[in-house]
Tab-separated table of C-alpha atoms and ligand atoms in Angstrom:
chain	number	residue	atom	x	y	z
A	1	MET	CA	2.665	30.844	21.859
A	2	ALA	CA	4.814	30.057	18.805
A	3	SER	CA	5.352	32.828	16.263
A	4	SER	CA	5.020	32.333	12.515
A	5	ILE	CA	7.908	32.581	10.083
A	6	SER	CA	8.318	33.378	6.420
A	7	GLY	CA	11.134	31.937	4.315
A	8	PHE	CA	11.536	28.901	6.619
A	9	SER	CA	12.388	26.572	3.749
A	10	LYS	CA	15.320	28.822	2.790
A	11	LEU	CA	17.011	28.477	6.194
A	12	SER	CA	19.856	25.991	6.690
A	13	LYS	CA	19.040	22.782	8.576
A	14	ALA	CA	20.747	24.109	11.724
A	15	GLU	CA	18.796	27.371	11.508
A	16	LYS	CA	15.545	25.496	11.039
A	17	ILE	CA	16.234	23.347	14.116
A	18	LYS	CA	17.159	26.422	16.120
A	19	TRP	CA	13.966	28.268	15.156
A	20	ILE	CA	11.732	25.234	15.743
A	21	THR	CA	13.176	24.260	19.095
A	22	GLN	CA	13.281	27.833	20.411
A	23	ASN	CA	9.710	28.532	19.334
A	24	HIS	CA	7.969	25.267	20.182
A	25	PHE	CA	9.859	23.541	23.008
A	26	ASP	CA	10.322	24.224	26.709
A	27	GLN	CA	13.846	22.758	26.592
A	28	PRO	CA	15.276	23.806	23.186
A	29	GLN	CA	18.686	22.252	23.841
A	30	GLU	CA	17.236	18.852	24.743
A	31	ALA	CA	14.843	18.988	21.812
A	32	SER	CA	17.619	19.653	19.310
A	33	THR	CA	19.890	17.010	20.879
A	34	LEU	CA	17.153	14.414	20.448
A	35	LEU	CA	16.859	15.290	16.759
A	36	ALA	CA	20.640	15.037	16.399
A	37	THR	CA	20.748	11.562	17.971
A	38	TYR	CA	18.415	10.287	15.265
A	39	CYS	CA	20.608	11.617	12.434
A	40	HIS	CA	22.897	9.222	10.601
A	41	PRO	CA	26.576	9.609	11.582
A	42	ASP	CA	27.630	9.337	7.935
A	43	ALA	CA	26.930	12.843	6.591
A	44	ALA	CA	26.568	11.717	2.973
A	45	ARG	CA	24.016	9.080	3.920
A	46	GLN	CA	22.097	11.554	6.027
A	47	GLU	CA	22.069	14.029	3.150
A	48	LYS	CA	20.462	11.401	0.936
A	49	HIS	CA	17.617	11.064	3.419
A	50	ASP	CA	17.381	14.821	3.924
A	51	GLU	CA	16.735	15.219	0.226
A	52	PHE	CA	13.757	12.856	0.028
A	53	ILE	CA	11.502	15.662	1.293
A	54	GLU	CA	11.613	19.368	2.214
A	55	ASN	CA	12.465	20.809	5.633
A	56	THR	CA	14.018	17.564	6.913
A	57	LEU	CA	15.226	17.914	10.506
A	58	SER	CA	16.052	14.322	11.412
A	59	ASN	CA	14.938	10.729	10.771
A	60	PHE	CA	11.923	8.930	12.172
A	61	TYR	CA	12.759	5.293	12.833
A	62	LEU	CA	10.409	2.372	12.286
A	63	PRO	CA	11.583	-1.189	12.897
A	64	LEU	CA	12.565	-3.336	9.922
A	65	GLY	CA	11.774	-6.976	10.721
A	66	VAL	CA	11.723	-10.134	8.638
A	67	ALA	CA	9.288	-13.025	8.336
A	68	PRO	CA	10.991	-16.164	6.964
A	69	ASN	CA	9.607	-19.467	5.614
A	70	PHE	CA	7.157	-18.104	3.043
A	71	LEU	CA	6.676	-20.767	0.397
A	72	ILE	CA	5.165	-18.959	-2.597
A	73	ASN	CA	4.644	-20.892	-5.836
A	74	ASN	CA	7.167	-23.442	-4.523
A	75	LYS	CA	9.858	-20.800	-3.965
A	76	GLN	CA	11.142	-19.782	-0.516
A	77	TYR	CA	11.014	-16.131	0.508
A	78	THR	CA	11.843	-14.116	3.590
A	79	LEU	CA	9.634	-11.037	3.693
A	80	PRO	CA	10.997	-7.685	4.877
A	81	MET	CA	8.434	-5.810	6.997
A	82	VAL	CA	8.550	-2.216	8.195
A	83	ILE	CA	5.912	-1.736	10.869
A	84	GLU	CA	5.466	-0.476	14.413
A	85	GLU	CA	2.637	-2.812	15.500
A	86	SER	CA	4.068	-5.487	17.768
A	87	SER	CA	2.297	-8.678	16.662
A	88	VAL	CA	2.371	-8.275	12.870
A	89	VAL	CA	5.752	-9.823	12.035
A	90	ALA	CA	5.197	-12.718	14.431
A	91	ALA	CA	1.764	-13.368	12.903
A	92	ALA	CA	3.230	-13.360	9.382
A	93	GLY	CA	5.908	-15.868	10.432
A	94	LYS	CA	3.279	-18.097	12.054
A	95	SER	CA	1.068	-18.128	8.959
A	96	ALA	CA	4.069	-18.799	6.726
A	97	LYS	CA	4.966	-21.855	8.815
A	98	TYR	CA	1.361	-23.036	9.020
A	99	TRP	CA	1.014	-23.133	5.227
A	100	ALA	CA	4.583	-24.201	4.330
A	101	ASN	CA	3.804	-27.866	4.985
A	102	LYS	CA	0.414	-27.675	3.253
A	103	GLY	CA	1.709	-26.694	-0.186
A	104	GLY	CA	2.382	-23.044	0.608
A	105	PHE	CA	0.861	-19.989	-1.047
A	106	HIS	CA	-0.154	-19.849	-4.693
A	107	THR	CA	-0.506	-16.661	-6.649
A	108	GLN	CA	-1.610	-15.317	-9.987
A	109	ILE	CA	-1.551	-11.973	-11.753
A	110	LEU	CA	-5.013	-11.102	-13.079
A	111	GLY	CA	-3.939	-7.846	-14.758
A	112	THR	CA	-1.331	-5.082	-14.675
A	113	GLU	CA	-3.252	-2.180	-16.182
A	114	LYS	CA	-2.766	1.345	-14.804
A	115	VAL	CA	-5.116	4.240	-15.477
A	116	GLY	CA	-4.845	7.978	-16.135
A	117	GLN	CA	-7.375	10.606	-17.104
A	118	VAL	CA	-7.542	14.041	-18.669
A	119	HIS	CA	-10.666	15.671	-17.245
A	120	PHE	CA	-12.183	18.363	-19.445
A	121	ILE	CA	-15.276	20.462	-19.930
A	122	CYS	CA	-16.886	21.112	-23.285
A	123	PRO	CA	-20.333	22.718	-23.497
A	124	GLU	CA	-21.019	21.104	-26.876
A	125	ASP	CA	-23.437	18.506	-28.128
A	126	PRO	CA	-21.945	15.105	-27.008
A	127	LYS	CA	-22.201	13.742	-30.565
A	128	LYS	CA	-19.948	16.552	-31.800
A	129	VAL	CA	-17.455	15.926	-29.011
A	130	THR	CA	-17.361	12.222	-29.895
A	131	ASP	CA	-16.819	12.990	-33.601
A	132	PHE	CA	-14.140	15.485	-32.664
A	133	PHE	CA	-12.353	12.858	-30.521
A	134	GLU	CA	-12.445	10.271	-33.338
A	135	HIS	CA	-10.998	12.884	-35.676
A	136	ILE	CA	-8.157	13.952	-33.388
A	137	LYS	CA	-7.310	10.569	-31.820
A	138	PRO	CA	-4.490	9.867	-34.336
A	139	LYS	CA	-3.031	13.297	-33.540
A	140	LEU	CA	-3.156	12.578	-29.808
A	141	LEU	CA	-1.419	9.217	-30.278
A	142	GLU	CA	1.151	10.640	-32.664
A	143	GLY	CA	1.846	13.574	-30.353
A	144	CYS	CA	2.671	11.441	-27.331
A	145	ALA	CA	4.467	8.666	-29.269
A	146	PRO	CA	8.014	9.945	-28.556
A	147	MET	CA	7.306	9.843	-24.824
A	148	LEU	CA	6.281	6.186	-25.061
A	149	GLU	CA	9.359	4.881	-26.840
A	150	ARG	CA	11.431	3.954	-23.782
A	151	MET	CA	8.509	2.318	-22.031
A	152	GLU	CA	7.602	0.424	-25.200
A	153	LYS	CA	11.179	-0.915	-25.403
A	154	ARG	CA	10.622	-2.365	-21.903
A	155	GLY	CA	7.392	-4.025	-23.091
A	156	GLY	CA	4.947	-1.454	-21.735
A	157	GLY	CA	3.280	1.685	-23.039
A	158	LEU	CA	-0.103	3.229	-23.679
A	159	LEU	CA	-2.679	0.437	-24.010
A	160	SER	CA	-5.829	2.358	-24.878
A	161	LEU	CA	-7.206	5.865	-25.198
A	162	GLN	CA	-10.936	6.487	-25.020
A	163	LEU	CA	-13.290	9.403	-24.750
A	164	ILE	CA	-15.758	8.993	-21.909
A	165	ASP	CA	-18.931	11.049	-21.837
A	166	LYS	CA	-19.608	11.922	-18.198
A	167	THR	CA	-22.253	14.547	-18.934
A	168	ALA	CA	-24.938	12.492	-17.187
A	169	ALA	CA	-22.926	12.819	-13.941
A	170	MET	CA	-21.818	16.451	-14.369
A	171	ALA	CA	-22.732	19.055	-16.954
A	172	ASP	CA	-20.377	19.192	-19.966
A	173	TYR	CA	-17.842	16.856	-18.341
A	174	TYR	CA	-15.736	14.457	-20.461
A	175	GLN	CA	-12.602	12.421	-19.926
A	176	LEU	CA	-9.782	11.122	-21.991
A	177	HIS	CA	-9.418	7.790	-20.240
A	178	ALA	CA	-6.041	6.164	-20.874
A	179	THR	CA	-4.738	2.792	-19.768
A	180	PHE	CA	-1.065	1.935	-19.457
A	181	ASP	CA	1.346	-0.893	-18.830
A	182	THR	CA	4.318	0.489	-16.922
A	183	ARG	CA	6.206	-2.813	-16.476
A	184	ASP	CA	8.472	-2.693	-13.379
A	185	ALA	CA	7.843	0.991	-12.673
A	186	MET	CA	4.948	2.187	-10.535
A	187	GLY	CA	4.670	4.649	-13.402
A	188	ALA	CA	3.161	7.742	-11.772
A	189	ASN	CA	5.616	10.180	-13.378
A	190	PHE	CA	5.438	8.476	-16.751
A	191	ILE	CA	1.625	8.422	-16.757
A	192	ASN	CA	1.287	12.017	-15.565
A	193	SER	CA	3.746	13.265	-18.204
A	194	VAL	CA	1.893	11.447	-20.989
A	195	LEU	CA	-1.452	12.791	-19.743
A	196	GLU	CA	-0.167	16.356	-19.643
A	197	ARG	CA	1.076	15.957	-23.200
A	198	LEU	CA	-2.333	14.593	-24.282
A	199	ALA	CA	-4.037	17.551	-22.589
A	200	GLU	CA	-1.730	19.984	-24.365
A	201	ILE	CA	-2.489	18.424	-27.757
A	202	LEU	CA	-6.206	18.368	-26.954
A	203	ARG	CA	-6.176	22.118	-26.247
A	204	GLN	CA	-4.088	22.966	-29.309
A	205	VAL	CA	-6.051	20.833	-31.753
A	206	ALA	CA	-9.366	22.008	-30.345
A	207	ASN	CA	-8.398	25.585	-31.092
A	208	GLU	CA	-7.331	24.760	-34.664
A	209	TYR	CA	-10.298	22.487	-35.248
A	210	ALA	CA	-12.755	25.131	-34.053
A	211	LYS	CA	-11.844	27.235	-37.081
A	212	PHE	CA	-13.181	24.781	-39.633
A	213	SER	CA	-15.538	22.455	-37.787
A	214	HIS	CA	-18.630	22.251	-35.677
A	215	ILE	CA	-16.831	22.454	-32.327
A	216	ASP	CA	-17.101	26.142	-31.750
A	217	LYS	CA	-17.380	26.089	-27.983
A	218	PRO	CA	-14.046	25.956	-26.129
A	219	ILE	CA	-12.547	22.843	-24.537
A	220	GLU	CA	-11.378	23.586	-21.039
A	221	VAL	CA	-8.955	21.057	-19.538
A	222	VAL	CA	-9.536	20.920	-15.772
A	223	MET	CA	-6.718	18.526	-14.851
A	224	SER	CA	-4.621	15.579	-15.957
A	225	ILE	CA	-3.674	12.925	-13.422
A	226	LEU	CA	-3.206	9.205	-12.993
A	227	SER	CA	-5.857	7.331	-11.047
A	228	ASN	CA	-4.761	5.329	-8.047
A	229	TYR	CA	-7.832	3.156	-8.587
A	230	VAL	CA	-6.496	0.125	-10.460
A	231	PRO	CA	-9.231	-2.546	-10.559
A	232	ASN	CA	-7.445	-4.245	-13.472
A	233	CYS	CA	-4.049	-4.422	-11.779
A	234	ILE	CA	-4.725	-7.371	-9.523
A	235	ALA	CA	-2.707	-10.040	-7.744
A	236	ARG	CA	-4.490	-13.084	-6.354
A	237	ALA	CA	-3.055	-15.074	-3.439
A	238	LYS	CA	-4.519	-18.359	-2.328
A	239	VAL	CA	-4.001	-21.150	0.174
A	240	SER	CA	-5.945	-24.385	0.276
A	241	CYS	CA	-5.702	-27.851	1.766
A	242	PRO	CA	-7.907	-30.797	2.637
A	243	ILE	CA	-9.892	-29.886	5.757
A	244	ASN	CA	-8.465	-32.848	7.635
A	245	GLN	CA	-4.970	-31.335	7.252
A	246	LEU	CA	-6.009	-28.260	9.239
A	247	GLU	CA	-4.776	-28.428	12.791
A	248	GLU	CA	-7.203	-28.839	15.674
A	249	GLU	CA	-7.383	-25.488	17.416
A	250	GLU	CA	-8.219	-24.779	21.055
A	251	GLY	CA	-10.725	-27.607	21.306
A	252	LEU	CA	-12.119	-27.074	17.800
A	253	SER	CA	-11.995	-29.997	15.373
A	254	ALA	CA	-10.497	-29.301	11.942
A	255	THR	CA	-13.997	-29.220	10.420
A	256	ALA	CA	-15.350	-26.867	13.089
A	257	PHE	CA	-12.310	-24.624	12.658
A	258	ALA	CA	-12.778	-24.496	8.859
A	259	LYS	CA	-16.483	-23.658	9.275
A	260	LYS	CA	-15.762	-20.904	11.775
A	261	MET	CA	-13.098	-19.401	9.501
A	262	VAL	CA	-15.590	-19.345	6.617
A	263	GLN	CA	-18.277	-17.776	8.824
A	264	ALA	CA	-15.866	-15.108	10.057
A	265	VAL	CA	-14.943	-14.121	6.487
A	266	GLN	CA	-18.617	-14.164	5.450
A	267	ILE	CA	-19.405	-11.769	8.304
A	268	ALA	CA	-16.757	-9.418	6.920
A	269	GLN	CA	-18.377	-9.781	3.480
A	270	VAL	CA	-21.789	-8.625	4.682
A	271	GLU	CA	-21.016	-6.305	7.615
A	272	PRO	CA	-19.029	-3.117	6.888
A	273	TYR	CA	-18.062	-2.492	10.543
A	274	ARG	CA	-16.346	-5.870	10.619
A	275	ALA	CA	-15.076	-5.548	7.019
A	276	VAL	CA	-13.057	-2.424	7.837
A	277	THR	CA	-11.201	-4.137	10.696
A	278	HIS	CA	-10.822	-7.366	8.726
A	279	ASN	CA	-9.266	-5.419	5.835
A	280	LYS	CA	-7.128	-3.392	8.246
A	281	GLY	CA	-5.629	-6.709	9.317
A	282	ILE	CA	-4.847	-7.498	5.667
A	283	MET	CA	-3.206	-4.082	5.281
A	284	ASN	CA	-0.991	-4.759	8.319
A	285	GLY	CA	0.856	-7.265	6.152
A	286	VAL	CA	0.529	-5.370	2.879
A	287	ASP	CA	1.715	-1.955	4.105
A	288	ALA	CA	4.672	-3.434	5.971
A	289	VAL	CA	6.110	-4.950	2.774
A	290	VAL	CA	5.009	-1.984	0.647
A	291	LEU	CA	6.986	0.338	2.940
A	292	ALA	CA	9.982	-1.982	3.102
A	293	THR	CA	10.179	-2.011	-0.690
A	294	GLY	CA	9.934	1.776	-1.043
A	295	ASN	CA	6.444	1.834	-2.511
A	296	ASP	CA	3.677	4.390	-1.966
A	297	PHE	CA	1.483	2.983	0.804
A	298	ARG	CA	-1.063	5.833	0.520
A	299	ALA	CA	-1.697	4.925	-3.118
A	300	ILE	CA	-2.056	1.256	-2.213
A	301	GLU	CA	-4.399	1.982	0.708
A	302	ALA	CA	-6.605	4.258	-1.443
A	303	ALA	CA	-6.834	1.666	-4.221
A	304	VAL	CA	-7.481	-1.269	-1.928
A	305	HIS	CA	-10.324	0.354	0.006
A	306	ALA	CA	-11.984	1.650	-3.169
A	307	TYR	CA	-11.763	-1.909	-4.523
A	308	ALA	CA	-13.327	-3.256	-1.325
A	309	ALA	CA	-16.353	-1.041	-2.034
A	310	LYS	CA	-16.543	-1.682	-5.786
A	311	ASP	CA	-20.084	-3.078	-5.719
A	312	GLY	CA	-21.427	-0.197	-3.629
A	313	GLN	CA	-20.890	-1.765	-0.197
A	314	TYR	CA	-17.590	-1.989	1.658
A	315	ARG	CA	-16.732	-5.698	1.968
A	316	SER	CA	-13.994	-8.119	2.965
A	317	LEU	CA	-11.191	-8.284	0.429
A	318	SER	CA	-10.647	-11.959	1.168
A	319	THR	CA	-12.942	-14.903	0.650
A	320	ALA	CA	-13.009	-18.281	2.384
A	321	PHE	CA	-14.998	-21.296	1.365
A	322	ILE	CA	-15.198	-25.054	1.583
A	323	ASP	CA	-15.035	-26.812	-1.758
A	324	GLY	CA	-15.688	-30.546	-1.341
A	325	ASP	CA	-13.092	-31.648	1.182
A	326	GLN	CA	-10.925	-28.546	0.620
A	327	PHE	CA	-10.632	-25.421	2.738
A	328	VAL	CA	-9.828	-22.421	0.504
A	329	PHE	CA	-8.733	-18.956	1.632
A	330	GLN	CA	-8.115	-16.356	-1.049
A	331	LEU	CA	-7.402	-12.681	-1.581
A	332	ASP	CA	-7.485	-10.387	-4.629
A	333	LEU	CA	-5.711	-7.055	-4.246
A	334	PRO	CA	-5.253	-4.103	-6.593
A	335	LEU	CA	-1.538	-3.319	-6.296
A	336	ALA	CA	0.195	-0.670	-8.417
A	337	LEU	CA	3.798	-1.299	-7.396
A	338	GLY	CA	7.252	-0.587	-8.706
A	339	THR	CA	10.625	-2.254	-8.277
A	340	VAL	CA	12.541	0.338	-10.276
A	341	GLY	CA	12.599	4.118	-10.089
A	342	GLY	CA	11.703	6.459	-7.247
A	343	LEU	CA	12.681	5.503	-3.712
A	344	THR	CA	13.495	1.937	-4.801
A	345	GLN	CA	16.799	3.211	-6.203
A	346	LEU	CA	17.493	5.877	-3.598
A	347	HIS	CA	16.976	4.260	-0.214
A	348	PRO	CA	19.805	1.855	0.677
A	349	LEU	CA	17.545	-0.269	2.880
A	350	VAL	CA	14.963	-0.569	0.126
A	351	GLN	CA	17.732	-1.956	-2.075
A	352	TRP	CA	18.678	-4.355	0.737
A	353	ASN	CA	15.067	-5.492	1.038
A	354	LEU	CA	14.757	-5.981	-2.711
A	355	GLU	CA	17.928	-8.089	-2.688
A	356	LEU	CA	16.449	-10.120	0.202
A	357	LEU	CA	13.466	-10.816	-2.065
A	358	GLY	CA	15.760	-11.731	-4.984
A	359	TYR	CA	15.181	-8.476	-6.925
A	360	PRO	CA	11.588	-9.269	-7.922
A	361	SER	CA	9.853	-7.774	-10.947
A	362	ALA	CA	6.834	-5.591	-10.158
A	363	GLU	CA	4.564	-8.553	-10.976
A	364	GLU	CA	6.464	-10.832	-8.607
A	365	LEU	CA	6.346	-8.176	-5.885
A	366	MET	CA	2.569	-7.805	-6.381
A	367	GLN	CA	2.233	-11.527	-5.694
A	368	ILE	CA	4.525	-11.448	-2.654
A	369	ILE	CA	2.585	-8.538	-1.171
A	370	ALA	CA	-0.788	-10.172	-1.811
A	371	VAL	CA	0.593	-13.180	0.098
A	372	ALA	CA	1.686	-10.904	2.965
A	373	GLY	CA	-1.915	-9.643	3.140
A	374	LEU	CA	-3.435	-13.115	3.002
A	375	ALA	CA	-1.023	-14.508	5.609
A	376	GLN	CA	-1.796	-11.648	7.978
A	377	ASN	CA	-5.536	-12.046	7.454
A	378	PHE	CA	-5.349	-15.802	8.062
A	379	ALA	CA	-3.386	-15.272	11.284
A	380	ALA	CA	-5.805	-12.625	12.581
A	381	VAL	CA	-9.004	-14.522	11.773
A	382	ARG	CA	-7.488	-17.761	13.073
A	383	SER	CA	-6.794	-16.092	16.438
A	384	LEU	CA	-10.183	-14.393	16.479
A	385	VAL	CA	-12.140	-17.630	16.014
A	386	THR	CA	-10.002	-19.630	18.465
A	387	SER	CA	-8.102	-18.054	21.369
A	388	GLY	CA	-9.251	-14.462	20.779
A	389	ILE	CA	-6.891	-11.738	19.653
A	390	GLN	CA	-5.716	-10.436	23.005
A	391	LYS	CA	-3.739	-13.529	23.987
A	392	GLY	CA	-1.200	-13.163	21.182
A	393	HIS	CA	-1.368	-9.385	21.088
A	394	MET	CA	-0.676	-8.875	24.750
A	395	LYS	CA	2.202	-11.376	24.693
A	396	MET	CA	3.790	-9.340	21.904
A	397	HIS	CA	2.824	-6.138	23.636
A	398	LEU	CA	4.568	-7.222	26.859
A	399	LEU	CA	7.882	-5.680	25.840
A	400	ASN	CA	6.196	-2.371	25.037
A	401	ILE	CA	4.497	-2.373	28.465
A	402	LEU	CA	7.770	-3.256	30.213
A	403	ASN	CA	9.567	-0.440	28.388
A	404	GLN	CA	6.780	2.020	29.169
A	405	LEU	CA	7.031	1.097	32.847
A	406	GLY	CA	10.811	1.552	32.762
A	407	ALA	CA	11.701	-2.118	33.453
A	408	LYS	CA	15.419	-2.938	33.118
A	409	GLY	CA	17.505	-6.073	32.219
A	410	THR	CA	16.853	-8.737	34.859
A	411	GLU	CA	13.415	-7.372	35.711
A	412	LYS	CA	12.476	-7.658	32.048
A	413	GLU	CA	13.810	-11.213	31.794
A	414	ALA	CA	11.918	-12.272	34.918
A	415	ALA	CA	8.709	-10.697	33.596
A	416	ILE	CA	9.051	-12.408	30.209
A	417	ALA	CA	9.524	-15.778	31.931
A	418	TYR	CA	6.594	-15.192	34.300
A	419	PHE	CA	4.171	-14.057	31.566
A	420	LYS	CA	4.864	-17.162	29.495
A	421	THR	CA	2.300	-18.829	31.725
A	422	HIS	CA	0.256	-15.846	32.941
A	423	LYS	CA	-2.215	-13.534	31.223
A	424	VAL	CA	-0.628	-10.254	30.137
A	425	SER	CA	-2.347	-6.973	30.931
A	426	HIS	CA	-0.995	-3.533	31.782
A	427	ALA	CA	-2.184	-3.918	35.378
A	428	ALA	CA	-0.716	-7.431	35.738
A	429	VAL	CA	2.710	-6.244	34.516
A	430	GLN	CA	2.580	-3.250	36.846
A	431	ASP	CA	1.758	-5.561	39.785
A	432	PHE	CA	4.538	-7.952	38.854
A	433	LEU	CA	7.133	-5.164	38.717
A	434	ALA	CA	5.926	-3.695	42.003
A	435	LYS	CA	6.426	-7.080	43.714
A	436	ALA	CA	9.744	-7.872	41.998
B	501	MEV	C1	-5.141	-5.483	14.410
B	501	MEV	O1	-4.119	-4.627	13.966
B	501	MEV	C2	-5.759	-6.214	13.248
B	501	MEV	C3	-6.954	-7.106	13.601
B	501	MEV	O2	-7.945	-6.355	14.308
B	501	MEV	C4	-7.491	-7.632	12.297
B	501	MEV	C5	-8.808	-8.367	12.398
B	501	MEV	O3	-9.603	-8.097	13.328
B	501	MEV	O4	-9.057	-9.197	11.506
B	501	MEV	C6	-6.549	-8.237	14.502
């Protein structure tokens, strides 16, 4: 049974590893050697990674792959993807190729607005609180103006500041609801700093104002924080082509294929059990590029799923329809992303990935990532309505199974050749290796 420890964070890295391995592992030496093998040989580089978080012991590798041939708004891209799931990169590449000779992907930015809120309680008559807000609004704006200067120089800033009466939802609850444009920064630090300044001014002015006005009950600020829900920070990605340009698939005519694709997306629109998996497929593409570009995938996930439930039912994020002779497949995603600041500057591979993408602005990256989601969704639904998902998945999974079963060089090669024409399953690979 492991013992507890106080002051762990103050220990050196070597001391931490010693304590952890001696208290939690049967073979402490082996456990610490494994950690060491995953550390970067260049001490300075390792230190950089150590400092991203607290109590770093080693690195946790995920593969970085690339999916070439993405034609987006008539420009060629190769997408960097960080992901552990075996079929995702291959599926992205397949979709990219499929659409490259049908005009490629087209994208649009529908908004770039970020949101932050100061949540406060005031047990006053709502009319008085509204009057008070109108009176102090210039003071709030004036008070945070110096913090906005740099962002304003870059073309962003505070877009609006409103009082929202939430007393119908919770007694005495109000918000200062602020919207921002943070240009190429994700903007979390900027937004949170501005909100905390607004909260400070709100408290101060409320105290002064109470002396000579009708607000005599105190204002109690509960918290100030950005919202990761960004329904007005949207990128739209779209593919379309005449139905007769769609390839015939596994015995399905182009028209039958288009119809089945539309039905599959409609099912995900009306059926939450299917919608969750459908959207998970979209996020396979989205998260992989979000991670590769040093963005916060938890924030993106939270925003996207809230957006999928915006009308009260969780639904597909993508839509598919037939418009005259055209097949259209489209996706709107809320994406609060940054291409400057934070990890984007600190992680050398993030910089490499951004260079691979041609150093996109945040708006361009939003569009690229929406395309990654759409491409992934198209590949998944295409497989589902034709061959079924397991065929492609198990082919990609073959290497994982071979590695799990301890297959080596020539055995692996023979298995890969054999399973080009045979159905992959764990049992089938086991049988093959036993007979080899
Ligand atoms: C697997 O990671 C993702 C899929 O299940 C997505 C989908 O069902 O649409 C294939």
